[in-house]
Short mmCIF file of C-alpha atoms in Angstrom, two decimals:
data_model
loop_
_atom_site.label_atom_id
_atom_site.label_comp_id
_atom_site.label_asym_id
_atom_site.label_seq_id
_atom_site.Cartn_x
_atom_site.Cartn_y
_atom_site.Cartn_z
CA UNK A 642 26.42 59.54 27.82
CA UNK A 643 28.52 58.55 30.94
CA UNK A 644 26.41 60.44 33.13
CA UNK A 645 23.39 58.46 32.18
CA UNK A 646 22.37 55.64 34.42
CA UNK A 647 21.56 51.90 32.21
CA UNK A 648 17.64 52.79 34.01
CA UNK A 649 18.30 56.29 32.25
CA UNK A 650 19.17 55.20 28.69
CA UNK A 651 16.52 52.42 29.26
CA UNK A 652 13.65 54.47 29.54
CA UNK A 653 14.90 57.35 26.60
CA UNK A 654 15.16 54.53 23.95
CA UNK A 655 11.97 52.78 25.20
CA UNK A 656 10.13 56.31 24.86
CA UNK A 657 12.21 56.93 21.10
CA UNK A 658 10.71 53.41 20.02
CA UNK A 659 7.38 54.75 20.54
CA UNK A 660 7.72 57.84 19.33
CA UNK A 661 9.03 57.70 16.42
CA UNK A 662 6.23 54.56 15.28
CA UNK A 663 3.79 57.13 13.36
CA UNK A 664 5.76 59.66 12.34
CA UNK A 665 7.97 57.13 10.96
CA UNK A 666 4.62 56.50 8.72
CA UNK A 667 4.05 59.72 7.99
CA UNK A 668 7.54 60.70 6.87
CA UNK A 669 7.47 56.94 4.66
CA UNK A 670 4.09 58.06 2.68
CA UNK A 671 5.02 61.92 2.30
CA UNK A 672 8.19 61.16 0.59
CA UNK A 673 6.42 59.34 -2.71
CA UNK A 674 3.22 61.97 -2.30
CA UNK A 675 5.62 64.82 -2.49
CA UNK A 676 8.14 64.06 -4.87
CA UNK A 677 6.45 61.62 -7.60
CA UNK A 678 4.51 64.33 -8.93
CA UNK A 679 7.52 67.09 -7.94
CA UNK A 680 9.93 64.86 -10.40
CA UNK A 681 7.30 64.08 -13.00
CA UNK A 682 6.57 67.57 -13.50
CA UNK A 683 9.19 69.68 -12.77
CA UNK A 684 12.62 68.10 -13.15
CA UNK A 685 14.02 66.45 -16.06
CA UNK A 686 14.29 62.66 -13.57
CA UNK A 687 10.65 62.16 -14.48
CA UNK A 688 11.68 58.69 -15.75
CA UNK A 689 12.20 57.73 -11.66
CA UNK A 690 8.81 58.97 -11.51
CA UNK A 691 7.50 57.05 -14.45
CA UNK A 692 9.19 53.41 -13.18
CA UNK A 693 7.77 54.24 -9.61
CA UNK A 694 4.58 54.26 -10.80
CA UNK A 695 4.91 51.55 -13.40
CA UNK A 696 6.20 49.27 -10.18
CA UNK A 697 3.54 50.21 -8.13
CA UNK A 698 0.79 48.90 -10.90
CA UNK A 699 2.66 45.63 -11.42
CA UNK A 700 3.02 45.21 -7.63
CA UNK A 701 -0.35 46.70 -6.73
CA UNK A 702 -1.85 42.66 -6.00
CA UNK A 703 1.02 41.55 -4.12
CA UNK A 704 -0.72 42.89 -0.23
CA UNK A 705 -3.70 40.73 -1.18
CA UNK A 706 -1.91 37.70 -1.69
CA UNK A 707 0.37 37.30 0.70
CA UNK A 708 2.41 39.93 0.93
CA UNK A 709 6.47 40.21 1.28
CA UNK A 710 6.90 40.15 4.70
CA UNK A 711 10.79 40.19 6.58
CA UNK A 712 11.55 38.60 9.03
CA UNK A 713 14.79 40.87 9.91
CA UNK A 714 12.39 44.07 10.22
CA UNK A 715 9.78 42.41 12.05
CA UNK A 716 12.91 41.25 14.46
CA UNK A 717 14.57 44.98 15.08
CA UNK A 718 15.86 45.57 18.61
CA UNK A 719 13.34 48.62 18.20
CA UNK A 720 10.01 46.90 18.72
CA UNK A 721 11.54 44.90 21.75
CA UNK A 722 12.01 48.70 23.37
CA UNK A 723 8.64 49.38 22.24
CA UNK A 724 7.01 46.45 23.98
CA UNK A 725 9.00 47.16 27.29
CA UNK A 726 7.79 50.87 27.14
CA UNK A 727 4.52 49.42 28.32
CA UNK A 728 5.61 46.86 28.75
CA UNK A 729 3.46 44.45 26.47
CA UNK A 730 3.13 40.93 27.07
CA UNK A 731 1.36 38.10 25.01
CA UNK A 732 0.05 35.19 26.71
CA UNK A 733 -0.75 31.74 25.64
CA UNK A 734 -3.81 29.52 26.98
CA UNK A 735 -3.67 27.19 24.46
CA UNK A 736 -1.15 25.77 21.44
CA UNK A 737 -2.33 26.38 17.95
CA UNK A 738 -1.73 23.32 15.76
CA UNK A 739 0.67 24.35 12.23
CA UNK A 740 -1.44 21.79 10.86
CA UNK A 741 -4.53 24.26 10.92
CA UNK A 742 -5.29 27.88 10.03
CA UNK A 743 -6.95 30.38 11.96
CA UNK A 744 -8.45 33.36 13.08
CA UNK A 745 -7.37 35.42 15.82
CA UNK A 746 -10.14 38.07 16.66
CA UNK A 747 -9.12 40.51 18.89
CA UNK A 748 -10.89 43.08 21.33
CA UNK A 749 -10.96 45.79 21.93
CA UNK A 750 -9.30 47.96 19.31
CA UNK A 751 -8.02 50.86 21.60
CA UNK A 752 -7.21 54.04 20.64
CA UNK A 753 -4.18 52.68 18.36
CA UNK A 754 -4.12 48.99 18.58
CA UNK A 755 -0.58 48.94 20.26
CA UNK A 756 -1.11 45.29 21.68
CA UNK A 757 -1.67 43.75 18.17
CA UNK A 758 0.90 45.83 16.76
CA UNK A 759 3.76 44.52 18.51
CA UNK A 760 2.04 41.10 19.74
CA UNK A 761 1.32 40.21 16.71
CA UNK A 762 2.98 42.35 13.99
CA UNK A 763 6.62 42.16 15.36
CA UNK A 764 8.79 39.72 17.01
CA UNK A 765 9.31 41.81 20.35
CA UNK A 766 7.29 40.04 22.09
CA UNK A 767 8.63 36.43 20.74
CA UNK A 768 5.07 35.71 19.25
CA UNK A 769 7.74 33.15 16.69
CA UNK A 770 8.85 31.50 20.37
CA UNK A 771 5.03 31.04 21.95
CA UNK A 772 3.59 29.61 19.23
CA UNK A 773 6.31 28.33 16.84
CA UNK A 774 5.45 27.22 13.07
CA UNK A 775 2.42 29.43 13.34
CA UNK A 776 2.52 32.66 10.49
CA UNK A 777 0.59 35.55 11.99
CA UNK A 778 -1.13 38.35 9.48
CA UNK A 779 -2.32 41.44 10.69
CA UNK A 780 -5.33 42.76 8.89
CA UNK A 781 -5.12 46.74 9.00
CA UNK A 782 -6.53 48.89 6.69
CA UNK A 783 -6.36 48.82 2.66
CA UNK A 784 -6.04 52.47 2.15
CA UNK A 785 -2.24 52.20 3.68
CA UNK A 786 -1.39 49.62 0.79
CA UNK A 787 -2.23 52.23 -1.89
CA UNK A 788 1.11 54.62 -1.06
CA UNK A 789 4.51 53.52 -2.51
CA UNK A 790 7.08 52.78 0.72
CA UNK A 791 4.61 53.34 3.10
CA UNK A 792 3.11 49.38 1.56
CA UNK A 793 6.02 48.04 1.78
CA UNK A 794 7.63 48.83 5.33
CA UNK A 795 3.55 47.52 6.41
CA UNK A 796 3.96 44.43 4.15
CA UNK A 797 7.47 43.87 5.74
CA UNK A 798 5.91 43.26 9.22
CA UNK A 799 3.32 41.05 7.62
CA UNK A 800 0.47 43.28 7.51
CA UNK A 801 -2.18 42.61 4.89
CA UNK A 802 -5.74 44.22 4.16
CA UNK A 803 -8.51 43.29 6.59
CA UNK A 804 -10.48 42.12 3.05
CA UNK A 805 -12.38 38.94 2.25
CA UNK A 806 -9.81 38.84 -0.49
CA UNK A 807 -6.16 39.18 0.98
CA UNK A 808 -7.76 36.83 4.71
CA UNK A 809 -9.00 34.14 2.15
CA UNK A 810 -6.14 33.86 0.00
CA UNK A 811 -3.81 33.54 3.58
CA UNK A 812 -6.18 31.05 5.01
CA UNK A 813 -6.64 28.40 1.82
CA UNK A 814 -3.94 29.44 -1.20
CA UNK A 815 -0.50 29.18 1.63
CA UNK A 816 -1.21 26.18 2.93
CA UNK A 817 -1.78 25.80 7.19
CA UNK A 818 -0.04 26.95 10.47
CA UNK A 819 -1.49 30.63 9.30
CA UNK A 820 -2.87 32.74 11.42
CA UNK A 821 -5.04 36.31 10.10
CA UNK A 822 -5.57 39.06 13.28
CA UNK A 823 -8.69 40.79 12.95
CA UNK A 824 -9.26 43.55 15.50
CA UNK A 825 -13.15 42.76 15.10
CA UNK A 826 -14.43 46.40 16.17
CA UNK A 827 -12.81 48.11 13.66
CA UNK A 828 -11.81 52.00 13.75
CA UNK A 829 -15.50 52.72 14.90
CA UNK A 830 -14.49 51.35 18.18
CA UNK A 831 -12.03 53.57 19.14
CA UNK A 832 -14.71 55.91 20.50
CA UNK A 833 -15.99 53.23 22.78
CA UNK A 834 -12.28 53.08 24.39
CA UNK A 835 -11.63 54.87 27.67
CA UNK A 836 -9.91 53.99 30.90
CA UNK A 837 -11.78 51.14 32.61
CA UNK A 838 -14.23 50.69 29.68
CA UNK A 839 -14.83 47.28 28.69
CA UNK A 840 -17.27 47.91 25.67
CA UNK A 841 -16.80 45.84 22.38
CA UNK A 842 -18.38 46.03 19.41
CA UNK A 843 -19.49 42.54 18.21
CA UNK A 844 -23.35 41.65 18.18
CA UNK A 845 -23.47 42.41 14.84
CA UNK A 846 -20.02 41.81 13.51
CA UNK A 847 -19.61 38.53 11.55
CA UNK A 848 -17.89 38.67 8.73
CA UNK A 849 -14.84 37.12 10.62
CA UNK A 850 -17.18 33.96 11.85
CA UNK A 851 -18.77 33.90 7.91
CA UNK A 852 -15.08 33.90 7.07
CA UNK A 853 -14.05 31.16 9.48
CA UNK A 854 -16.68 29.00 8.48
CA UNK A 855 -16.05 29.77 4.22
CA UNK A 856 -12.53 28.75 4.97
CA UNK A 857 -12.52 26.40 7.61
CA UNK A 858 -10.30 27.91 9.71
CA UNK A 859 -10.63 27.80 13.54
CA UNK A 860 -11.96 31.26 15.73
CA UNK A 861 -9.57 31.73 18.72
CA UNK A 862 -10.55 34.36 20.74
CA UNK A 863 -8.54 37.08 22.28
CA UNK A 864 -8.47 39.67 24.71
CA UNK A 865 -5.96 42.74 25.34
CA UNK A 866 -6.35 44.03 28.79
CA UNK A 867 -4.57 47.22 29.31
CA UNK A 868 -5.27 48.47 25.63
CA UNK A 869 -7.88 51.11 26.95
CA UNK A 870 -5.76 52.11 29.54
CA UNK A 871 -2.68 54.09 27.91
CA UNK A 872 -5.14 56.96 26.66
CA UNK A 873 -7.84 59.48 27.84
CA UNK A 874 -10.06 60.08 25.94
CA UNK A 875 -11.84 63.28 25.26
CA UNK A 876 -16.02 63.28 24.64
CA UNK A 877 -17.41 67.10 24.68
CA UNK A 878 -21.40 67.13 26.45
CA UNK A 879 -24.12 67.08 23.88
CA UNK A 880 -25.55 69.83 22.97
CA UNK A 881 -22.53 71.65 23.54
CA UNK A 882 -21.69 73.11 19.81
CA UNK A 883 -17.74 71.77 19.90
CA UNK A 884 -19.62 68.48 20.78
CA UNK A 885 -21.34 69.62 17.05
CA UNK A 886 -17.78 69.81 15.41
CA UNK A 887 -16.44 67.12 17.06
CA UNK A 888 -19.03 64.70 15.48
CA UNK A 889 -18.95 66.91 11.77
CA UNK A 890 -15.26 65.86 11.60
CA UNK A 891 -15.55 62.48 12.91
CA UNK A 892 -18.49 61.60 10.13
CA UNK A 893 -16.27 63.26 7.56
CA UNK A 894 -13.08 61.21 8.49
CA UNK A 895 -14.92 58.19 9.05
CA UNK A 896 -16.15 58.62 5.34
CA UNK A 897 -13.16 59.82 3.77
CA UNK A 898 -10.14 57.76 5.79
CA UNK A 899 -12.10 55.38 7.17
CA UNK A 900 -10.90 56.60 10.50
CA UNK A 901 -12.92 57.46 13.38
CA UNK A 902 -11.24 61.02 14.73
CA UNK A 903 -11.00 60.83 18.78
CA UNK A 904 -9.56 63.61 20.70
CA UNK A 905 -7.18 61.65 23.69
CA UNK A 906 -4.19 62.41 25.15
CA UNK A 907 -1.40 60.83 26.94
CA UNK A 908 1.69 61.81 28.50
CA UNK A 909 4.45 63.96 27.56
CA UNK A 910 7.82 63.28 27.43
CA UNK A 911 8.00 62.94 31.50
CA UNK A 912 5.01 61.10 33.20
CA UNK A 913 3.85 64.06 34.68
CA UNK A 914 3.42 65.77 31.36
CA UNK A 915 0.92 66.22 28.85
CA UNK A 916 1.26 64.80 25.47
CA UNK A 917 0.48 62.17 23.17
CA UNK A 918 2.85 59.37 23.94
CA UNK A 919 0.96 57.00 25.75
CA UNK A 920 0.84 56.29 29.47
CA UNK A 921 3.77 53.33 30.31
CA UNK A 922 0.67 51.03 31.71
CA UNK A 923 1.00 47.36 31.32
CA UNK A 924 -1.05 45.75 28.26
CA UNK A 925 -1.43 42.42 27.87
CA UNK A 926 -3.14 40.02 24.87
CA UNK A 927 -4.53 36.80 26.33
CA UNK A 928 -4.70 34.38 23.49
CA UNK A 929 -7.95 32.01 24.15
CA UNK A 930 -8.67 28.76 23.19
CA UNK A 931 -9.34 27.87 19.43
CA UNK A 932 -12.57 27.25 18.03
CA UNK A 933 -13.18 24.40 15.74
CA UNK A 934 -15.78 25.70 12.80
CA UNK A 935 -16.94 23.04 9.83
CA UNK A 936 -15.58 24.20 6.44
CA UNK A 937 -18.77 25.18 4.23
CA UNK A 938 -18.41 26.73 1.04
CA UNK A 939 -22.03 29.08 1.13
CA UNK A 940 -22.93 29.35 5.13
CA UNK A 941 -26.28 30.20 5.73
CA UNK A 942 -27.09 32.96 8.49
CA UNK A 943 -28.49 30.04 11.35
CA UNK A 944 -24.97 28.51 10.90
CA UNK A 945 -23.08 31.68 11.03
CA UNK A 946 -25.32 33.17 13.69
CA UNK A 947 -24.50 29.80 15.87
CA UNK A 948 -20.90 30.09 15.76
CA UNK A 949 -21.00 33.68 16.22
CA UNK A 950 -23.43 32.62 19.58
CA UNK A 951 -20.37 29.94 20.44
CA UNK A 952 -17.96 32.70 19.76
CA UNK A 953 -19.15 35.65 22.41
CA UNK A 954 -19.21 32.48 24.73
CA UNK A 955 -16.05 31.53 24.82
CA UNK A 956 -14.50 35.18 24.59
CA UNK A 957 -16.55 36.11 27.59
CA UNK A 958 -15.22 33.15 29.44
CA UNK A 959 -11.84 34.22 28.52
CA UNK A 960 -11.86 37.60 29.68
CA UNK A 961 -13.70 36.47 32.64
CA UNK A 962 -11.02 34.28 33.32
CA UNK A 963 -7.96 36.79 33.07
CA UNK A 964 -10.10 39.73 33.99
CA UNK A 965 -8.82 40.22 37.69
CA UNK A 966 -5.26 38.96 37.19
CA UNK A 967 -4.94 42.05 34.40
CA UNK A 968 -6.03 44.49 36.63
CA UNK A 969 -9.85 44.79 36.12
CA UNK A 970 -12.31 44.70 39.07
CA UNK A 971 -14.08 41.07 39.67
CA UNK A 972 -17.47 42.80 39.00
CA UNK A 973 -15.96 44.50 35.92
CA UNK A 974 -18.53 42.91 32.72
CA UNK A 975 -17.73 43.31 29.16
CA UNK A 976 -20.47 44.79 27.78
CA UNK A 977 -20.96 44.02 24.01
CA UNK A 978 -23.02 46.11 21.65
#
């Protein structure tokens, strides 16, 4: 390694970091998919099979209600290389009070999400540092709680499922200074994300403000500028018939997985490359000002539409704020559909 530079050994464990993040999943959920049916029905340790399976029905509740998270994985050395790969950066407007709970919706989703994953879901950004005594949870999807290992390195990093369930029982049954991430567009806004594309999906998402308001738990808004940036994304012409496949197998993923099937690409392993690692562009989550919502046990759709209405205000005003400073055009609108 001598003839490495510190830049040189830098960058290669920056790029590992990244890397290895969903493959690491993949090899996690193949291992129990493969080899607790493998040992149940061919080998005479079907017994490890058996008390797998028996732990994974006692434990199957534990992701809705709180979880098991660790605060030594969510504080590897590892995500802090991941977050300088970019490099990420979260930054506070406002304090959030440990004597409330809240909401943090976030926009837009991106074609992975990598700002909320290590903004929110890690330490390596110091998340613990700029807003101390505060617990974030990361909603994410349910299915990846149903595979044994795979739930618990998710669980470890304080992931739980973006339910009614799992957010309520954070927000009233562990007392305050909690704080649930919802990436508010969802999978289906992947598709919208492309470089210099500011489109959200939002008009007619409000579960998050019904959930607020159920809980009483304040909405803080929050943009992550960059997130579109790191990928290109692929759309075929209409009419075109691989436009016609490419919309068959994102309808039958969508149903299936729940996932919304883009074609991007990135970089490869140099930055002239092509690949799928993600272009080193800066991202950055603003964190806006919280939102105080009345605590009412059956909402009706005036009061939910109202804070919803008070809601796109004050998210537009962030990212009109922070807009320029994060590399956007001043003429640059988010449009929200």
């Amino acid at each position: 390694m001598a003839f490495l530079s510190q830049l040189d050994l830098q960058k290669i464990l920056e790029t590992i970091s990244v890397l290895q993040w969903i493959p690491v999943y993949i090899f996690l959920g193949a291992i129990p998919i493969l080899l607790i049916p493998y040992f149940l029905v061919f080998t005479k340790f079907w017994t490890l099979s058996v008390f797998a399976l028996a732990w994974l029905a006692y434990d199957w509740n534990t992701h809705s209600q709180g979880g098991r998270r660790s605060a030594w994985v969510r504080n590897w050395t590892l995500w802090k290389y991941f977050g300088s790969y970019f490099p990420i950066k979260l930054v506070k407007t406002h304090d959030l009070s440990p004597k409330h709970n809240y909401i943090i919706a976030n926009h837009p989703h991106g074609i992975v999400s990598y700002g909320v994953f290590i903004n929110f879901a890690t330490e390596g950004t110091g998340f613990s540092q700029i807003f101390p005594d505060i617990t974030p949870s990361v909603g994410t999807l349910e299915g990846i709680f149903w595979i044994p290992i795979v739930r618990d390195y998710v669980m470890s990093l304080g992931a739980c499922p973006v339910s009614e369930l799992a957010l309520k029982y954070l927000l009233t049954q562990k007392g305050s200074g909690n704080a649930v991430i919802v990436v508010v567009g969802g999978a289906s806004e992947a598709l919208l994300c492309r470089p210099g594309a500011s489109t959200i999906l939002l008009k007619h998402r409000k579960g998050f403000v019904k959930l607020a308001l159920k809980t009483g738990a304040y909405l803080v808004p929050s943009y992550t500028f960059g997130e579109n940036e790191v990928y290109n994304q692929v759309t075929f012409p209409d009419g075109t018939w691989i436009r016609f496949f490419q919309k068959f197998f994102q309808n039958t993923f969508k149903k299936i997985l729940g996932l919304n099937l883009c074609v991007f690409h990135g970089r490869g392993l140099t930055q002239e490359s092509w690949g799928f690692l993600p272009f080193s562009l800066p991202i950055t989550t603003v964190v806006g000002e919280p939102l105080q919502v009345p605590k009412i046990q059956k909402p009706d759709k005036k009061t939910v539409d109202k804070y919803h209405t008070l809601y796109i205000s004050a998210l537009r005003k962030l990212f009109d704020q922070y807009k320029v400073q994060y590399g956007l055009p001043e003429t640059q609108e988010l449009t929200i559909i």
